[in-house]
XYZ file of C-alpha atoms in Angstrom:
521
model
C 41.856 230.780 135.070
C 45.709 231.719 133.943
C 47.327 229.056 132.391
C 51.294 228.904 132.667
C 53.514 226.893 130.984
C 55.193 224.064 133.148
C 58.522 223.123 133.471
C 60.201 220.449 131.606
C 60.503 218.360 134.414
C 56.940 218.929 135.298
C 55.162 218.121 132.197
C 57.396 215.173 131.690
C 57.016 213.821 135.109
C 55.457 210.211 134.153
C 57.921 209.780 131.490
C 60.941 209.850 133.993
C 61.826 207.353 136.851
C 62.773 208.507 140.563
C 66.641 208.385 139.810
C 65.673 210.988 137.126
C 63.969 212.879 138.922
C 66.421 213.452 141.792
C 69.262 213.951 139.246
C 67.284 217.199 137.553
C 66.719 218.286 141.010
C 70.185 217.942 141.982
C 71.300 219.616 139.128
C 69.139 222.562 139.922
C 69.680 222.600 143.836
C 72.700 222.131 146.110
C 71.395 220.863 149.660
C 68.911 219.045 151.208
C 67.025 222.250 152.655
C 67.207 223.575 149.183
C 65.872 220.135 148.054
C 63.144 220.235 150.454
C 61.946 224.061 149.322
C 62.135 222.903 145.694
C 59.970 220.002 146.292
C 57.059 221.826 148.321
C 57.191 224.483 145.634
C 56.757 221.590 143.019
C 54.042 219.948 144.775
C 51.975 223.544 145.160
C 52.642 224.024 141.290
C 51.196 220.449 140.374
C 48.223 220.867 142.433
C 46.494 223.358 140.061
C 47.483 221.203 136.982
C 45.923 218.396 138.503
C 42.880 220.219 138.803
C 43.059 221.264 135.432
C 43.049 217.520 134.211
C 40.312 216.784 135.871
C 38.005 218.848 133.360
C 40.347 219.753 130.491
C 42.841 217.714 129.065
C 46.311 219.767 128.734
C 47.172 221.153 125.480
C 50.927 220.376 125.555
C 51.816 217.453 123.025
C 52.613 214.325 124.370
C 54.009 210.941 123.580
C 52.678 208.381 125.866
C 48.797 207.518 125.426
C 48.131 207.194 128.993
C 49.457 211.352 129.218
C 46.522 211.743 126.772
C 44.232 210.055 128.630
C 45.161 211.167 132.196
C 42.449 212.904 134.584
C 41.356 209.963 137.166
C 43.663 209.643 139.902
C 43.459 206.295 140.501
C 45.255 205.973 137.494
C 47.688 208.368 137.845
C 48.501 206.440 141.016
C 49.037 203.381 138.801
C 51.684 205.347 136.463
C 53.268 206.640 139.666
C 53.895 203.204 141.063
C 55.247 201.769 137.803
C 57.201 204.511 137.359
C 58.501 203.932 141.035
C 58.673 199.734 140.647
C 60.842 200.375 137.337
C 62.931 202.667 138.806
C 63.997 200.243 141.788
C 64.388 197.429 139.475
C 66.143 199.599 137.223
C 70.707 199.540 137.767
C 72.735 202.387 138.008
C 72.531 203.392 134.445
C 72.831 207.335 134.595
C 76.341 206.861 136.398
C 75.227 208.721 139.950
C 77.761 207.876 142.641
C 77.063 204.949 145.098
C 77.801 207.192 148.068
C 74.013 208.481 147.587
C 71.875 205.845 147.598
C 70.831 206.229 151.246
C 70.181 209.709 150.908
C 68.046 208.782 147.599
C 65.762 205.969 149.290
C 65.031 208.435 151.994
C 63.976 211.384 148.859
C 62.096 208.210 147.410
C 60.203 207.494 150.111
C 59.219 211.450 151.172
C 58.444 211.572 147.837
C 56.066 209.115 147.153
C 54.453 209.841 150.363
C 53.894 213.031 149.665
C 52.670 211.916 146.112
C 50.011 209.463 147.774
C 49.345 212.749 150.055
C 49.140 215.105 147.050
C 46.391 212.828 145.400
C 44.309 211.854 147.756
C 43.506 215.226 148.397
C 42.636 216.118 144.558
C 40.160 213.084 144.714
C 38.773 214.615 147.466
C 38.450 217.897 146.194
C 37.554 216.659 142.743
C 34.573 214.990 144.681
C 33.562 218.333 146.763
C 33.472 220.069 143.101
C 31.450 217.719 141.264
C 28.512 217.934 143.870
C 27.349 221.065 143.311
C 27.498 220.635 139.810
C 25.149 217.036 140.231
C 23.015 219.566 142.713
C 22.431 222.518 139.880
C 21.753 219.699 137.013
C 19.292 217.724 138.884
C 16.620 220.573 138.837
C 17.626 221.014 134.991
C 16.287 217.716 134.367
C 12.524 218.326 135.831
C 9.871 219.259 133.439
C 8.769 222.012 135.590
C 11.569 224.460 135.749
C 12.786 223.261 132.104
C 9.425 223.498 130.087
C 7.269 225.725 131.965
C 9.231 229.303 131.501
C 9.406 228.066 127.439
C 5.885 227.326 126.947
C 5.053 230.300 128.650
C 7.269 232.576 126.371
C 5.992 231.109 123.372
C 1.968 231.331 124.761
C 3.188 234.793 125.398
C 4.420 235.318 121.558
C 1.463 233.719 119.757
C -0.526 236.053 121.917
C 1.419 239.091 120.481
C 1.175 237.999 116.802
C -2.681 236.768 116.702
C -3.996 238.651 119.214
C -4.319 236.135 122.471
C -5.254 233.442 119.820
C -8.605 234.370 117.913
C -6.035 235.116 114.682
C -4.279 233.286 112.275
C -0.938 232.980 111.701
C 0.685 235.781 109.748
C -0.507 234.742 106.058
C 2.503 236.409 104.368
C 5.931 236.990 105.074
C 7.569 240.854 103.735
C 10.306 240.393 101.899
C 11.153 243.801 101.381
C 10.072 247.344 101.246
C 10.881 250.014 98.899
C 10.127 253.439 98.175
C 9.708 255.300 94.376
C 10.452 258.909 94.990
C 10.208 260.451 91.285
C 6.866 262.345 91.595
C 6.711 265.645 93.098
C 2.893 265.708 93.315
C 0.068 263.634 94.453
C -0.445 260.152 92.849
C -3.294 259.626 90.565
C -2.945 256.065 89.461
C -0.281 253.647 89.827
C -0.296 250.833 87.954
C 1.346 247.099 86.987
C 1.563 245.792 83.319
C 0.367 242.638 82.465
C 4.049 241.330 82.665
C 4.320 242.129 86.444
C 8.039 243.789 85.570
C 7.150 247.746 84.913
C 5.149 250.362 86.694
C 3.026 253.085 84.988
C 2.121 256.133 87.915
C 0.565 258.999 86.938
C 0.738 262.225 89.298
C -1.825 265.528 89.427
C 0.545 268.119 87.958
C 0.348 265.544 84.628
C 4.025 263.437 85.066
C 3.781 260.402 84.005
C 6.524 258.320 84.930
C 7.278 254.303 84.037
C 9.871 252.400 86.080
C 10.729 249.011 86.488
C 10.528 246.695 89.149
C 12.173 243.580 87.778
C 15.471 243.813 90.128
C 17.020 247.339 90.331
C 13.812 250.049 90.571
C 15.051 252.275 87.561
C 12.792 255.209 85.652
C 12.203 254.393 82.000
C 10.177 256.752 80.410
C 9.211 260.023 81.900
C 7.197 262.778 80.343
C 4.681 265.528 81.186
C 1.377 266.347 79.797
C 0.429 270.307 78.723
C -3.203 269.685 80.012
C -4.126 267.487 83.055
C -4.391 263.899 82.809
C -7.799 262.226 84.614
C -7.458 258.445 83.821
C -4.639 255.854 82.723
C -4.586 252.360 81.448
C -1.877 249.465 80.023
C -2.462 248.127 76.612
C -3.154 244.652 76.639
C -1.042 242.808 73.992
C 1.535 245.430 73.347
C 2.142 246.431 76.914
C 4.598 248.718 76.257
C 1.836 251.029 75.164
C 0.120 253.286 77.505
C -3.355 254.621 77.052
C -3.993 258.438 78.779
C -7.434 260.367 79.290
C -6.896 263.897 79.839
C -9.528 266.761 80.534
C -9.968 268.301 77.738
C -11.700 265.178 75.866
C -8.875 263.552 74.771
C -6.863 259.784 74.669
C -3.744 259.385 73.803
C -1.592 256.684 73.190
C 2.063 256.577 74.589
C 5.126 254.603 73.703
C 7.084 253.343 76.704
C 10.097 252.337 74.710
C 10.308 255.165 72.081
C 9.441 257.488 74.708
C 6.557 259.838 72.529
C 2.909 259.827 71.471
C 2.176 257.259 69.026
C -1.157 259.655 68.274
C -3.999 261.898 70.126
C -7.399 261.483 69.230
C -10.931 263.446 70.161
C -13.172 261.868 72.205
C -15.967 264.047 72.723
C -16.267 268.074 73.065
C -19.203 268.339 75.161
C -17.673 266.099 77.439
C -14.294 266.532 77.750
C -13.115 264.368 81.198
C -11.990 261.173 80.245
C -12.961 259.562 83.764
C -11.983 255.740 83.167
C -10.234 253.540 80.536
C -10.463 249.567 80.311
C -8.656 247.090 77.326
C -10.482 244.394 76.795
C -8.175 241.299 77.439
C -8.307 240.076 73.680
C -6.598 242.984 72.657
C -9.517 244.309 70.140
C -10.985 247.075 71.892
C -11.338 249.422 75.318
C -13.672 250.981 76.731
C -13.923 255.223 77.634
C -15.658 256.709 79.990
C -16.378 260.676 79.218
C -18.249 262.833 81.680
C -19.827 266.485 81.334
C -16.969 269.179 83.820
C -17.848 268.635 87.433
C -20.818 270.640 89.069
C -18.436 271.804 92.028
C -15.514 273.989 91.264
C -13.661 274.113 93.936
C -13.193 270.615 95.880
C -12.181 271.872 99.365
C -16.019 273.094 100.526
C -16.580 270.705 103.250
C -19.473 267.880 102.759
C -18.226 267.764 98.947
C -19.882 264.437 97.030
C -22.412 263.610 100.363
C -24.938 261.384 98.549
C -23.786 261.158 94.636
C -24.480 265.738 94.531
C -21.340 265.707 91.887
C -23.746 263.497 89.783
C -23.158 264.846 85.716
C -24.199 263.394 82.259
C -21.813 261.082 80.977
C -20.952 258.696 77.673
C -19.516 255.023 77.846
C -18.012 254.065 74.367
C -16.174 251.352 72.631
C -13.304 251.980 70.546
C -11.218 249.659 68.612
C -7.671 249.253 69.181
C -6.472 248.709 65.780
C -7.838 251.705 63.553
C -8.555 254.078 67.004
C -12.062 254.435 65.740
C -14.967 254.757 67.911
C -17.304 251.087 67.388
C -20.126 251.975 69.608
C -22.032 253.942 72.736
C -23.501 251.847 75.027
C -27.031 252.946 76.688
C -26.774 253.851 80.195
C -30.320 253.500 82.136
C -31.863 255.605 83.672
C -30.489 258.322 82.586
C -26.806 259.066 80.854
C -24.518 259.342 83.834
C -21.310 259.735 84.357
C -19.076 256.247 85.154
C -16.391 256.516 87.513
C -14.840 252.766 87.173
C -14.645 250.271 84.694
C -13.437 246.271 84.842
C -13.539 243.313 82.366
C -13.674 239.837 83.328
C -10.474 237.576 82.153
C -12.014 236.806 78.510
C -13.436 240.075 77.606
C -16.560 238.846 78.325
C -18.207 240.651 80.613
C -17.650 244.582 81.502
C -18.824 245.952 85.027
C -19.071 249.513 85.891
C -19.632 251.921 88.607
C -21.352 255.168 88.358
C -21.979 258.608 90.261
C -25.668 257.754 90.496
C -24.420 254.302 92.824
C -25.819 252.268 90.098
C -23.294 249.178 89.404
C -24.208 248.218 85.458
C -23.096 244.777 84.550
C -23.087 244.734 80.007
C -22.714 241.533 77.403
C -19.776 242.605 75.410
C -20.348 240.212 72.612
C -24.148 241.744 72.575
C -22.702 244.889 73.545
C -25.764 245.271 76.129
C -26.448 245.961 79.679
C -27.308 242.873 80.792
C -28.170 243.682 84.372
C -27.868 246.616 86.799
C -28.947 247.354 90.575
C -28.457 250.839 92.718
C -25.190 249.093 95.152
C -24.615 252.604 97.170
C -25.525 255.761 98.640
C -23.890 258.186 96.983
C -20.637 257.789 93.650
C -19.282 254.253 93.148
C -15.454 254.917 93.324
C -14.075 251.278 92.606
C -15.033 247.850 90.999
C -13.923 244.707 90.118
C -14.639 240.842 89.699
C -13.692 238.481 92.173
C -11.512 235.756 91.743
C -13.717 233.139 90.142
C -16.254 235.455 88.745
C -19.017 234.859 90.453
C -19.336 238.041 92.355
C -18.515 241.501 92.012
C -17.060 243.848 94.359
C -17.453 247.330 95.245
C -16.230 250.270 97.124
C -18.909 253.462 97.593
C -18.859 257.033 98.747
C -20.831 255.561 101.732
C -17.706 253.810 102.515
C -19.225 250.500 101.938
C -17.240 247.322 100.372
C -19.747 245.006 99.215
C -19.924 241.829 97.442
C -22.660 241.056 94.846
C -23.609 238.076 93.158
C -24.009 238.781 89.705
C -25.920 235.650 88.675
C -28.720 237.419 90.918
C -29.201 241.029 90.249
C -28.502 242.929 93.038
C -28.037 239.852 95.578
C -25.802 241.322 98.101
C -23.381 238.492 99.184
C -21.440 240.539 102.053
C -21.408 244.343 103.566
C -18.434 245.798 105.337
C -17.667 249.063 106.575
C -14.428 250.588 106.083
C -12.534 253.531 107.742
C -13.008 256.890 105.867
C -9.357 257.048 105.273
C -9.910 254.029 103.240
C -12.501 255.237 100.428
C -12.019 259.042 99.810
C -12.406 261.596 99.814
C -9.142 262.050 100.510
C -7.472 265.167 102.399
C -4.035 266.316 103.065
C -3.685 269.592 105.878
C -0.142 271.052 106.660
C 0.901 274.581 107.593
C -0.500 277.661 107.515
C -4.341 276.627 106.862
C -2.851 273.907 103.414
C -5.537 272.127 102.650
C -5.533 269.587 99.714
C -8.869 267.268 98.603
C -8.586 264.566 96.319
C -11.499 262.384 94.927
C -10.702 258.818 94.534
C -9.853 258.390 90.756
C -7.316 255.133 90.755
C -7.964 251.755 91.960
C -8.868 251.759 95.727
C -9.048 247.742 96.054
C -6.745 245.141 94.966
C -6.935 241.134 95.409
C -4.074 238.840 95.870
C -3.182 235.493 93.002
C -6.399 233.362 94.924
C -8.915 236.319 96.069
C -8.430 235.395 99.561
C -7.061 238.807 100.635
C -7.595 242.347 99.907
C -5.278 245.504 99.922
C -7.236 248.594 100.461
C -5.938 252.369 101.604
C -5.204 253.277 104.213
C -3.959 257.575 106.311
C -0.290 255.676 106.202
C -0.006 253.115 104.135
C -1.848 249.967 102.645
C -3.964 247.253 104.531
C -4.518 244.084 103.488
C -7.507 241.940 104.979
C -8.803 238.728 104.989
C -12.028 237.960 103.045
C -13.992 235.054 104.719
C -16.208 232.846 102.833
C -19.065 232.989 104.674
C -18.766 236.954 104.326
C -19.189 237.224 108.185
C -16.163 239.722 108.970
C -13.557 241.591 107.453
C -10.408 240.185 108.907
C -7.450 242.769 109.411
C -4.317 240.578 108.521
C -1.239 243.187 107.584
C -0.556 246.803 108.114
C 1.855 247.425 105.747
C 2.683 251.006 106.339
C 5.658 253.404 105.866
C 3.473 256.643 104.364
C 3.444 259.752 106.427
C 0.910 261.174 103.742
C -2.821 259.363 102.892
C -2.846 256.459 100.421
C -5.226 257.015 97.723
C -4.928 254.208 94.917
C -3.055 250.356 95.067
C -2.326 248.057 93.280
C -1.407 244.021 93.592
C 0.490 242.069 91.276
C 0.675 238.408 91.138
C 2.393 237.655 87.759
C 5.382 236.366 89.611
C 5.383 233.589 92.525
C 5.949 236.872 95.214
C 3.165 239.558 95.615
C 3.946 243.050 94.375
C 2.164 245.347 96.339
C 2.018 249.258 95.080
C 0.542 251.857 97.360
C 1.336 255.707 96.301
C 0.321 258.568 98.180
C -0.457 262.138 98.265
C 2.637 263.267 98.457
C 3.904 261.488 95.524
C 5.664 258.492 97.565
C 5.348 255.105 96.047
C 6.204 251.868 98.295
C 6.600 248.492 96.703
C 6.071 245.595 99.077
C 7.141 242.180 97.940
C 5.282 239.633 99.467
C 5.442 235.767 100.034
C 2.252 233.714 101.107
C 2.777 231.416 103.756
C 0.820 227.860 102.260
C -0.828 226.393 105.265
């Protein structure tokens, strides 16, 4: 609709009497066919305003508070006839000429006819137009056509998001998604300090790189190793301090902030792969895991490590932290084997351990004995770790088994799940021209949120986190956090502040960091 402005005499029409009136016009006009033309074109021009204050008060400024509250008719009839009344009573007080006050009752009375004319009609229109609109709300109003398309669109979303019902609702909420680009290579291990603020990752072609993630994701301290690097691990109470096991039967100990080896030490020559590292939470001690060179050279003959065949000798030995002395060996039953994973508990207590032979070895550490052990899988244990409250341990196997033990009954299996092989190694990247790259699982390949309830595992693009149940019934697939185009082969969760940090690095040296909030039911 076009709004125009009115003229004065228009907008101002309940504010002046009949004599008023008829003086503007006569002012404007010179003859009663003139008159007569003026007036028809007024009346046409105040029909559309009329309409228009019947659903929008006019925006022209006003003086009289009945103008403000005009729209009914029947009381713009009312102003009309005082208007009208005053103006009869009223005396010649604009000085018009006596001559024409026969000629003026006669425009008076055309006038207000025409007036009573004029709104009778825009009541009934006004009616005609408010029907339909009573017609369309009515079936508004009903609960059938209001509710029903609603609850049907949000049956239809809950569907979508938990799987026609037999799911939860989401159990966290991603806050964002980043991507650490600095390694060239495949990823190793990627790790979180104690603090939850810095990032140690550690690449095949021996970068290691340490970047925050505290705000702005920034590199701190990059360097590169002559010989290749097989195993990294945080330093518990000065966790600026790195600990690195290379292959040539070495450990070293970096400096974040100085950026150089604090010292190199000799762990053993006969073997020289320095598999696994764990500090002990108190601070005193870690443990080292050395293993005899593997018994297959090259890593790319297909059916490589079926059944624990890369099984080798290996030593598991205690060092102190303080004077970088070695304290003790522990005994490894049956035989010396190599051990591909290491844990503690939250004290230092306790130390679990996974091995080549599939034998999980749970040892005293303030007896400095195996306390109990059990044969958990077919073939090399690649990961371990305790569960939330210590009452189990968990596992991931070259079978591609995740299992939960209770370790108050040796070799009590709790739960059994079976995984995809994309999520427990070995792992393989193919590109062009026959590339082919295999890559045995040497990082963490499980990771538990702040209660235990959920797990992050790998995944061919990206991590997965699932839902452990209680009654260790299912494995419930909760979040596909994605983004990789290469396979994910270690993770890494941390909880030290109130929102998840998720790490999953790939093999072609890509890095995402998730941040996560739990939704509390």
């Amino acid at each position: 609709m076009v709004h125009h402005k009115l003229p004065h005499y228009v907008s101002n029409m309940d504010r002046l009497g009949d004599s008023e009136l008829t003086m503007i016009s006569s002012q404007r006009t010179s003859g009663s066919a003139v008159q007569s033309q003026k007036t028809t074109g007024f009346l046409s021009s105040l029909l559309p305003q009329s309409k228009k204050v019947a659903t929008k008060p006019p925006q022209t400024t006003m003086s009289s508070p009945t103008q403000s509250t005009a729209g009914l008719p029947t009381q713009k009839a009312k102003e009309i006839l005082s208007g009208t009344k005053e103006a009869k009573s009223m005396p010649n007080v604009l000085g018009i000429p006596p001559a024409t006050d026969a000629s003026m009752v006669q425009q008076r009375q055309r006038r207000l006819q025409e007036r009573k004319e004029l709104l009778s009609k825009t009541q009934s229109q006004q009616s005609i137009e408010k029907k339909p609109e009573t017609v369309e709300a009515e079936p508004e109003l009903r609960p059938e056509t209001q509710h029903d398309p609603v609850d049907a669109l949000m049956k239809g979303v809950k569907g979508n998001s938990s799987g026609g019902g037999e799911k939860p609702e989401q159990p966290f909420i991603v806050l964002s998604q980043e991507e650490y680009g600095e390694h060239h290579s495949s990823i190793m291990h990627c790790r979180v300090d104690c603090s939850g603020r810095r990032v140690a990752s550690l690449d095949v072609d021996g970068v290691i790189k340490v970047w925050s993630i505290d705000g702005i994701m920034q590199t701190k301290a990059s360097a590169i190793s002559k010989s290749a690097l097989l195993s990294l691990e945080w330093a518990t109470k000065r966790d600026r301090l790195l600990l690195l096991g290379s292959e040539v039967g070495t450990v070293r100990l970096y400096d974040t902030e100085a950026k150089k080896n604090l010292c190199e030490f000799g762990i053993s020559d006969d073997m020289p792969r320095i598999l696994s590292l764990a500090c002990n939470p108190s601070g005193t001690s870690f443990v080292c895991s050395a293993a005899a060179p593997s018994s297959i050279p090259d890593p790319a003959v297909p059916g490589i490590g079926d059944n624990g065949s890369n099984q080798v000798p290996g030593r598991l030995l205690l060092w102190d932290t303080k004077t970088m002395k070695q304290q003790l060996q522990f005994s490894l039953e049956p035989v010396p084997i190599a051990v591909n994973c290491t844990s503690f508990n939250h004290n230092g207590n306790l130390l679990v351990t996974g091995a080549a032979d599939g034998v999980i070895r749970l040892f005293d550490m303030q007896q400095h004995q195996c306390a109990m052990s059990w044969e958990a899988h077919k073939g090399e244990v690649y990961s371990v770790d305790f569960s939330y409250d210590e009452n189990a341990v968990y596992s991931i196997g070259e079978d591609g088994k995740f299992i939960q033990w209770n370790i108050h009954k040796s070799g009590q299996k709790v739960s059994e799940y079976s995984l995809p092989d994309d999520a427990t190694g070995p792992f393989m990247l193919s590109g062009y021209s026959g590339y082919k790259q295999v890559q045995f699982p040497r990082g963490r390949l499980f990771a538990f949120d702040s209660e235990g309830n959920y797990m992050l595992t790998c995944s061919s693009n990206g991590g997965v986190i699932y839902k452990l149940n209680s009654d260790g019934s299912t494995l419930e697939n909760c979040l596909s956090l994605g983004g990789h185009r290469a396979p994910v082969v270690t993770v890494d969760w941390s909880t030290a502040v109130e929102c998840g940090t998720c790490l999953t690095a790939s093999m072609d040296g890509k890095i995402r960091l998730t941040t996560l909030l739990a939704q509390k039911s």
